[in-house]
Amino acid sequence: MVMSDIDSVRLFRNSAPYINSHRGKTFVLMFGGEAIEDVNFPNIINDIALLNSLGVKLVLVHGARPQIDQRIALRGVEKRFNNNVRLTDKQTLESVKDAAGSVRSQIEALLTMGLANSPMHGSQIRVCSGNLVVAMPMGVREGVDFEHTGVVRRIDVVGINDHLQDGSIVLLSPMGYSSTGEVFNLSHEDVATQAAISLKADKLIIFSEHQGILDKTGKLLRNIDSTHLSEMLIDGAREDQYGILDAINQTIAADIPRCHCVSFKKDGALLQELFTRDGSGSLISKRHYEQLRQANIEDVGGILQLINPLEEKGILVKRSRELLEAEIEKFTVIERDGMIIACAAFYPYPQDSTGELACVATHGDYRGKNRGERLLEAIKQNAHDQGLSSVFILTTVTAHWFQEQGFVPASVETLPESKKLLYNFQRNSKVFVLDIEN
């Protein structure tokens, strides 16, 4: 699909809130050696350069497993693993140093590129690396000596922050150094996780061969909380994503606000994830103190208490207890200490590939904390799961809030036929529509 000039302008304008939000924040980006070998990697580098130019502080952590394997094969050295962890003897360590150094140089070269016909023209990016990761040996575990395989002992936070304050991108390799002068082979997941935690980063962003985090059936999970994440690690994780989930779990447990998982194969996935409302991959965050869930019959009284004041003011259409009981499965609620503090209903019109968002309400004492946005995200996910292409809303007094969430004005004529027959012209509600990406 060819994007028109107007579409480009609209996209740029819509990204402005995210540009303002991300400026000055610290992001740790993690990608394995597989990403570096992918044909899309130069595009990822261009997007990283763009983030840098927008004032985001960036720490890049790269892996090198396939590159190490290639060098081990050339040297005729046997590959040895225990529980998916490489055993690093002296010969293997030489391959590790060779591969990590080569990959680091490749990334630095790409970040330095500034050809006139390239997206990085005039960027003048400084890349800093070095002995910023202090390591220690993994040691002997269950009788197995891992030799020069190590774990992160400490991240040089002061050194990294000095580079970031100077506007440089910090590049960390899967190697660490000890006070005794030894070199250790590290997992890039360990380096990225400890870097994000030590730096108190605002985000950990992981590049995967998949679009994001998938469930066992292969379905993309766009939003995951820490509770769901823990359940997946116990018995619901795909084997090829366990390492990523473990890294995210450690990071979220250390109070890093958000983690993202995006595809290294899809051009623009990083920018789409960070600068559009729907994103491109998976967002993982801590479980909210308040519980967002589908309503049940026991919630009817709480919902009535919540919406009655708004019905009396004419903001919401009057709903009887009987109607609410009959439609309770359409409602999503936010519960806090047993009290319903926010709700929203969703009525799908599958034959028209759309659905109605209705009865959006938040308790007066709990407004201004993004609860409406959380409800909207849940409804959008519901619409997406049902294969719908849009969500519409009828409103009389809250038009501005919905426009801030991306809804655009529409006419009554765009409503499903069955909804048009019920439209109350005396109430004269305005119609707004939000497109859903599928």
XYZ file of C-alpha atoms in Angstrom:
438
model
C 0.000 0.000 0.000
C 1.394 3.405 -1.019
C 1.208 6.042 1.720
C 0.015 9.459 0.580
C 1.596 12.727 1.709
C -1.416 13.366 3.941
C -1.048 9.929 5.550
C 2.627 10.642 6.178
C 1.823 13.974 7.813
C -0.885 12.399 9.960
C 1.445 9.595 11.022
C 4.157 12.095 11.939
C 1.752 14.206 13.964
C 0.347 11.191 15.787
C 3.857 10.139 16.781
C 4.582 13.490 18.500
C 3.283 12.440 21.967
C 5.532 9.376 21.881
C 8.533 11.418 20.754
C 8.023 13.746 23.722
C 7.496 10.821 26.085
C 10.636 8.912 25.031
C 13.053 11.855 24.927
C 15.690 11.570 27.646
C 14.669 8.022 28.603
C 17.082 5.088 28.772
C 16.314 2.041 26.613
C 18.297 -1.200 26.601
C 18.004 -3.007 23.253
C 18.881 -6.711 23.091
C 19.422 -8.715 19.896
C 21.077 -12.034 19.245
C 23.570 -12.955 16.546
C 20.699 -14.249 14.402
C 19.327 -10.704 14.138
C 22.696 -9.392 12.993
C 22.790 -11.908 10.139
C 19.253 -11.076 9.003
C 18.810 -8.973 5.853
C 16.687 -6.495 7.831
C 19.445 -5.653 10.333
C 20.667 -2.518 8.469
C 17.109 -1.173 8.728
C 17.163 -1.809 12.493
C 20.412 0.157 12.702
C 18.767 3.040 10.827
C 15.878 3.006 13.300
C 18.310 2.931 16.231
C 20.036 5.986 14.754
C 16.671 7.731 14.530
C 15.966 6.993 18.206
C 19.332 8.482 19.090
C 18.573 11.633 17.101
C 15.258 11.955 18.992
C 17.072 12.117 22.321
C 16.656 8.528 23.526
C 19.593 7.166 25.550
C 20.493 3.803 24.056
C 22.399 0.796 25.339
C 22.741 -1.958 22.730
C 23.510 -5.515 23.825
C 24.373 -7.979 21.067
C 24.777 -11.728 21.007
C 27.034 -13.816 18.792
C 26.057 -17.471 19.145
C 25.840 -18.364 15.408
C 29.038 -16.411 14.716
C 30.813 -18.295 17.524
C 29.533 -21.606 16.133
C 30.937 -20.720 12.711
C 34.391 -20.017 14.099
C 34.381 -23.132 16.269
C 33.563 -25.199 13.185
C 36.426 -23.596 11.222
C 38.817 -24.413 14.050
C 37.554 -27.981 14.268
C 36.653 -27.547 17.931
C 33.808 -29.548 19.444
C 30.706 -27.573 20.496
C 29.773 -28.388 24.081
C 26.622 -27.288 25.898
C 25.048 -28.119 29.244
C 21.431 -27.027 29.805
C 21.764 -24.828 26.696
C 24.778 -23.010 28.210
C 28.040 -23.142 26.268
C 31.043 -24.708 27.991
C 33.937 -22.395 27.163
C 37.431 -23.896 27.233
C 40.506 -21.955 26.098
C 40.100 -22.886 22.427
C 36.409 -21.958 22.461
C 37.211 -18.676 24.207
C 39.384 -17.659 21.251
C 36.398 -18.216 18.959
C 34.218 -16.196 21.338
C 36.624 -13.246 21.354
C 37.038 -13.418 17.577
C 33.258 -13.571 16.924
C 32.278 -10.917 19.491
C 34.964 -8.542 18.238
C 33.925 -9.029 14.630
C 30.235 -8.489 15.388
C 30.984 -5.401 17.467
C 33.027 -3.915 14.629
C 30.232 -4.667 12.160
C 27.659 -2.857 14.328
C 29.979 0.096 14.895
C 30.568 0.367 11.157
C 26.852 0.372 10.406
C 26.238 3.042 13.057
C 29.006 5.173 11.547
C 27.671 4.967 7.996
C 26.492 8.352 6.728
C 26.115 8.116 2.964
C 24.149 10.944 1.392
C 21.459 8.567 0.133
C 21.091 6.704 3.450
C 18.675 7.425 6.348
C 21.720 8.061 8.592
C 23.130 10.913 6.516
C 24.419 13.603 8.876
C 23.738 11.595 12.034
C 27.356 11.605 13.354
C 26.723 8.940 15.984
C 29.367 8.126 18.586
C 29.508 4.497 19.708
C 31.228 3.609 22.980
C 32.180 0.182 24.270
C 34.895 -1.314 26.468
C 35.331 -2.974 29.838
C 31.923 -1.888 31.117
C 30.827 -5.366 32.242
C 32.568 -7.009 35.190
C 32.148 -10.785 35.209
C 32.916 -13.798 37.341
C 33.141 -17.493 36.470
C 30.009 -19.589 36.408
C 32.100 -22.222 38.119
C 31.281 -25.882 38.606
C 27.584 -26.730 38.602
C 26.263 -30.252 39.160
C 29.756 -31.536 38.567
C 30.232 -29.675 35.274
C 33.063 -27.137 35.024
C 31.999 -24.274 32.755
C 35.592 -22.936 32.680
C 35.577 -19.550 30.888
C 31.794 -19.245 30.793
C 30.788 -16.537 33.223
C 27.955 -14.474 34.642
C 27.627 -10.740 35.122
C 29.001 -9.583 38.458
C 28.627 -5.839 38.026
C 27.716 -3.244 35.405
C 29.783 -0.036 35.275
C 26.782 2.242 35.719
C 28.828 5.433 36.151
C 30.854 4.769 33.016
C 27.799 3.945 30.907
C 25.839 6.958 32.150
C 28.785 9.238 31.361
C 28.722 8.016 27.761
C 24.933 8.335 27.556
C 25.028 11.888 28.904
C 27.465 12.752 26.128
C 24.909 11.570 23.577
C 26.791 8.389 22.702
C 25.281 4.976 22.068
C 26.761 2.344 24.385
C 27.450 -1.062 22.812
C 27.897 -4.075 25.102
C 29.201 -7.431 23.863
C 28.564 -10.857 25.418
C 31.918 -10.770 27.196
C 32.982 -9.644 30.639
C 36.239 -8.987 32.415
C 37.388 -9.791 35.938
C 39.673 -7.964 38.351
C 42.192 -10.774 37.813
C 42.436 -9.941 34.119
C 40.398 -12.865 32.833
C 37.885 -12.790 29.979
C 34.565 -14.598 30.262
C 31.991 -15.668 27.712
C 28.583 -14.350 28.826
C 25.055 -14.788 27.547
C 23.772 -11.611 25.964
C 20.477 -12.153 27.825
C 22.360 -11.917 31.129
C 24.217 -8.772 30.025
C 21.033 -7.064 28.801
C 19.041 -7.981 31.890
C 21.686 -6.821 34.347
C 22.329 -3.654 32.337
C 18.636 -2.726 32.343
C 18.332 -3.419 36.079
C 21.552 -1.650 37.092
C 20.839 1.408 34.938
C 17.208 1.532 36.114
C 16.299 1.684 32.441
C 12.870 2.811 31.305
C 12.523 -0.069 28.851
C 14.118 -3.336 27.835
C 13.425 -4.019 24.163
C 14.156 -7.494 22.826
C 14.382 -8.468 19.156
C 13.020 -11.921 18.330
C 12.631 -14.000 15.195
C 8.882 -13.938 15.908
C 6.560 -10.939 15.812
C 6.587 -10.868 19.611
C 5.770 -13.247 22.443
C 3.689 -16.174 21.175
C 1.580 -18.637 23.101
C 1.931 -22.370 22.473
C -0.544 -22.181 19.586
C 1.529 -19.501 17.855
C -0.851 -16.635 18.639
C 0.755 -13.238 19.254
C 0.231 -11.945 22.802
C 0.157 -8.171 22.543
C -0.168 -7.378 26.262
C 1.208 -9.552 29.075
C 1.266 -8.782 32.799
C 3.721 -10.258 35.295
C 1.219 -12.841 36.543
C 0.631 -14.227 33.040
C 4.369 -14.120 32.409
C 5.058 -16.241 35.491
C 2.415 -18.748 34.433
C 3.997 -19.023 30.989
C 7.424 -19.695 32.497
C 6.006 -22.488 34.646
C 4.156 -24.449 31.982
C 3.134 -22.307 29.049
C 6.288 -21.052 27.330
C 7.488 -22.041 23.885
C 10.938 -23.603 24.144
C 12.392 -21.161 21.606
C 11.264 -18.172 23.680
C 12.066 -19.345 27.190
C 15.333 -17.362 27.355
C 13.577 -14.170 26.309
C 10.775 -14.685 28.828
C 13.249 -15.389 31.627
C 15.139 -12.161 30.848
C 11.888 -10.188 30.806
C 10.729 -11.801 34.044
C 13.919 -10.799 35.874
C 13.709 -7.278 34.494
C 10.043 -6.749 35.386
C 10.659 -8.205 38.877
C 13.336 -5.535 39.370
C 10.744 -2.788 38.741
C 11.705 -1.881 35.178
C 8.360 -0.392 34.028
C 8.009 -2.006 30.619
C 9.571 -4.566 28.322
C 8.857 -4.999 24.626
C 9.459 -7.879 22.249
C 9.501 -7.139 18.510
C 10.557 -8.901 15.333
C 14.029 -8.413 13.875
C 12.671 -9.642 10.525
C 9.973 -6.973 10.082
C 11.111 -3.635 8.717
C 10.082 -0.791 11.025
C 8.875 -3.038 13.868
C 10.851 -1.063 16.477
C 9.468 2.307 15.387
C 5.945 0.947 15.075
C 6.145 -0.479 18.597
C 7.398 2.773 20.128
C 5.601 5.446 18.130
C 2.152 4.079 17.276
C -0.815 3.376 19.481
C -1.226 -0.266 18.471
C 2.470 -1.166 18.364
C 3.815 -4.157 16.453
C 4.871 -6.774 18.991
C 4.320 -7.598 22.656
C 4.253 -5.260 25.655
C 5.038 -6.763 29.046
C 4.452 -4.891 32.305
C 3.849 -5.509 35.981
C 0.424 -6.569 37.139
C -1.593 -3.569 38.202
C -2.616 -3.265 41.834
C -6.121 -2.966 40.434
C -7.539 -5.913 38.549
C -8.942 -5.515 35.039
C -11.265 -8.415 34.197
C -14.493 -9.444 32.521
C -17.546 -8.619 34.593
C -19.762 -11.246 36.191
C -23.260 -11.202 37.660
C -21.923 -10.240 41.096
C -20.642 -6.964 39.635
C -24.081 -5.659 38.637
C -24.595 -3.698 41.857
C -21.147 -2.123 41.675
C -21.596 -1.124 38.036
C -24.975 0.436 38.792
C -23.465 2.498 41.609
C -20.749 3.642 39.228
C -22.944 4.612 36.269
C -26.061 5.964 38.032
C -24.593 9.468 38.645
C -23.578 9.699 34.985
C -27.016 8.510 33.849
C -28.686 11.162 35.993
C -26.557 13.832 34.307
C -27.496 12.491 30.874
C -23.915 11.515 30.064
C -24.797 7.820 29.787
C -27.938 6.168 28.492
C -30.104 4.788 31.315
C -29.719 1.034 31.919
C -32.049 -0.968 34.121
C -30.765 -3.657 36.459
C -32.524 -6.269 34.319
C -30.803 -5.055 31.142
C -27.448 -4.915 32.887
C -27.853 -8.448 34.202
C -28.723 -9.684 30.704
C -25.692 -7.961 29.150
C -23.162 -8.398 31.944
C -20.850 -10.556 29.805
C -20.397 -7.542 27.514
C -18.751 -5.534 30.320
C -15.121 -5.197 31.344
C -14.403 -3.726 34.778
C -11.525 -2.495 36.914
C -11.831 -3.629 40.516
C -9.955 -2.106 43.457
C -10.268 -3.678 46.901
C -13.615 -5.203 45.957
C -14.980 -1.946 44.509
C -15.795 -1.429 40.825
C -14.053 1.840 39.936
C -14.299 1.718 36.132
C -16.221 -0.130 33.440
C -16.833 -0.341 29.715
C -19.081 -2.452 27.498
C -18.444 -3.815 24.033
C -21.141 -4.899 21.567
C -19.733 -6.576 18.438
C -21.371 -6.334 15.013
C -19.406 -9.090 13.258
C -21.419 -8.883 10.061
C -20.215 -5.264 9.720
C -16.694 -6.008 11.009
C -17.100 -3.454 13.769
C -18.207 -3.148 17.379
C -19.617 -0.532 19.726
C -17.732 0.701 22.779
C -20.331 1.891 25.288
C -20.945 2.774 28.915
C -17.372 3.919 29.574
C -17.251 5.201 33.144
C -14.635 5.847 35.826
C -15.336 6.684 39.474
C -14.747 10.361 40.190
C -12.119 9.621 42.846
C -10.045 7.528 40.440
C -9.870 9.595 37.272
C -6.664 10.767 35.642
C -4.675 7.542 36.163
C -5.049 6.012 32.675
C -7.825 3.648 33.731
C -9.904 4.662 30.734
C -6.925 3.930 28.515
C -6.521 0.472 30.103
C -10.173 -0.321 29.447
C -9.856 0.886 25.866
C -6.800 -1.313 25.305
C -8.729 -4.326 26.598
C -11.660 -3.562 24.280
C -9.327 -3.075 21.311
C -7.717 -6.434 22.040
C -11.186 -7.994 22.222
C -12.089 -6.483 18.846
C -8.784 -7.638 17.373
C -9.304 -11.185 18.647
C -12.725 -11.248 16.988
C -11.235 -10.116 13.683
C -13.101 -6.789 13.674
C -11.647 -3.867 11.731
C -13.001 -0.963 13.808
C -14.636 0.194 17.035
C -17.205 3.001 17.199
C -18.558 5.097 20.049
C -21.606 7.331 20.482
C -20.964 10.179 22.897
C -22.452 13.516 23.908
C -19.878 15.111 26.226
C -16.614 13.133 26.084
C -15.711 13.576 22.424
C -12.329 15.161 23.160
C -11.107 12.241 25.260
C -11.960 9.763 22.522
C -10.255 11.934 19.910
C -7.142 11.953 22.107
C -7.240 8.143 21.967
C -7.235 8.126 18.170
C -10.969 8.068 17.375
C -12.017 10.162 14.375
C -15.426 11.767 13.694
C -17.866 9.825 11.549
C -21.477 10.197 10.431
C -24.547 8.320 11.610
C -24.682 6.776 8.149
C -21.502 4.814 8.855
C -23.176 2.901 11.710
C -24.348 -0.698 11.242
C -27.913 -0.816 9.928
C -29.304 -2.348 13.125
C -27.623 0.388 15.183
C -28.896 3.157 12.915
C -32.459 1.998 13.547
C -31.910 2.556 17.285
C -30.152 5.927 16.959
C -31.778 8.581 19.164
C -31.853 11.802 17.120
C -33.157 13.724 20.121
C -30.066 12.767 22.096
C -27.956 13.734 19.036
C -24.884 11.741 20.032
C -21.698 12.248 18.026
C -20.178 9.250 16.278
C -16.464 8.445 16.423
C -14.577 5.495 14.917
C -11.202 3.883 15.660
C -9.588 1.521 13.147
C -8.177 -1.745 14.505
C -5.062 -3.290 12.975
C -5.349 -7.024 12.294
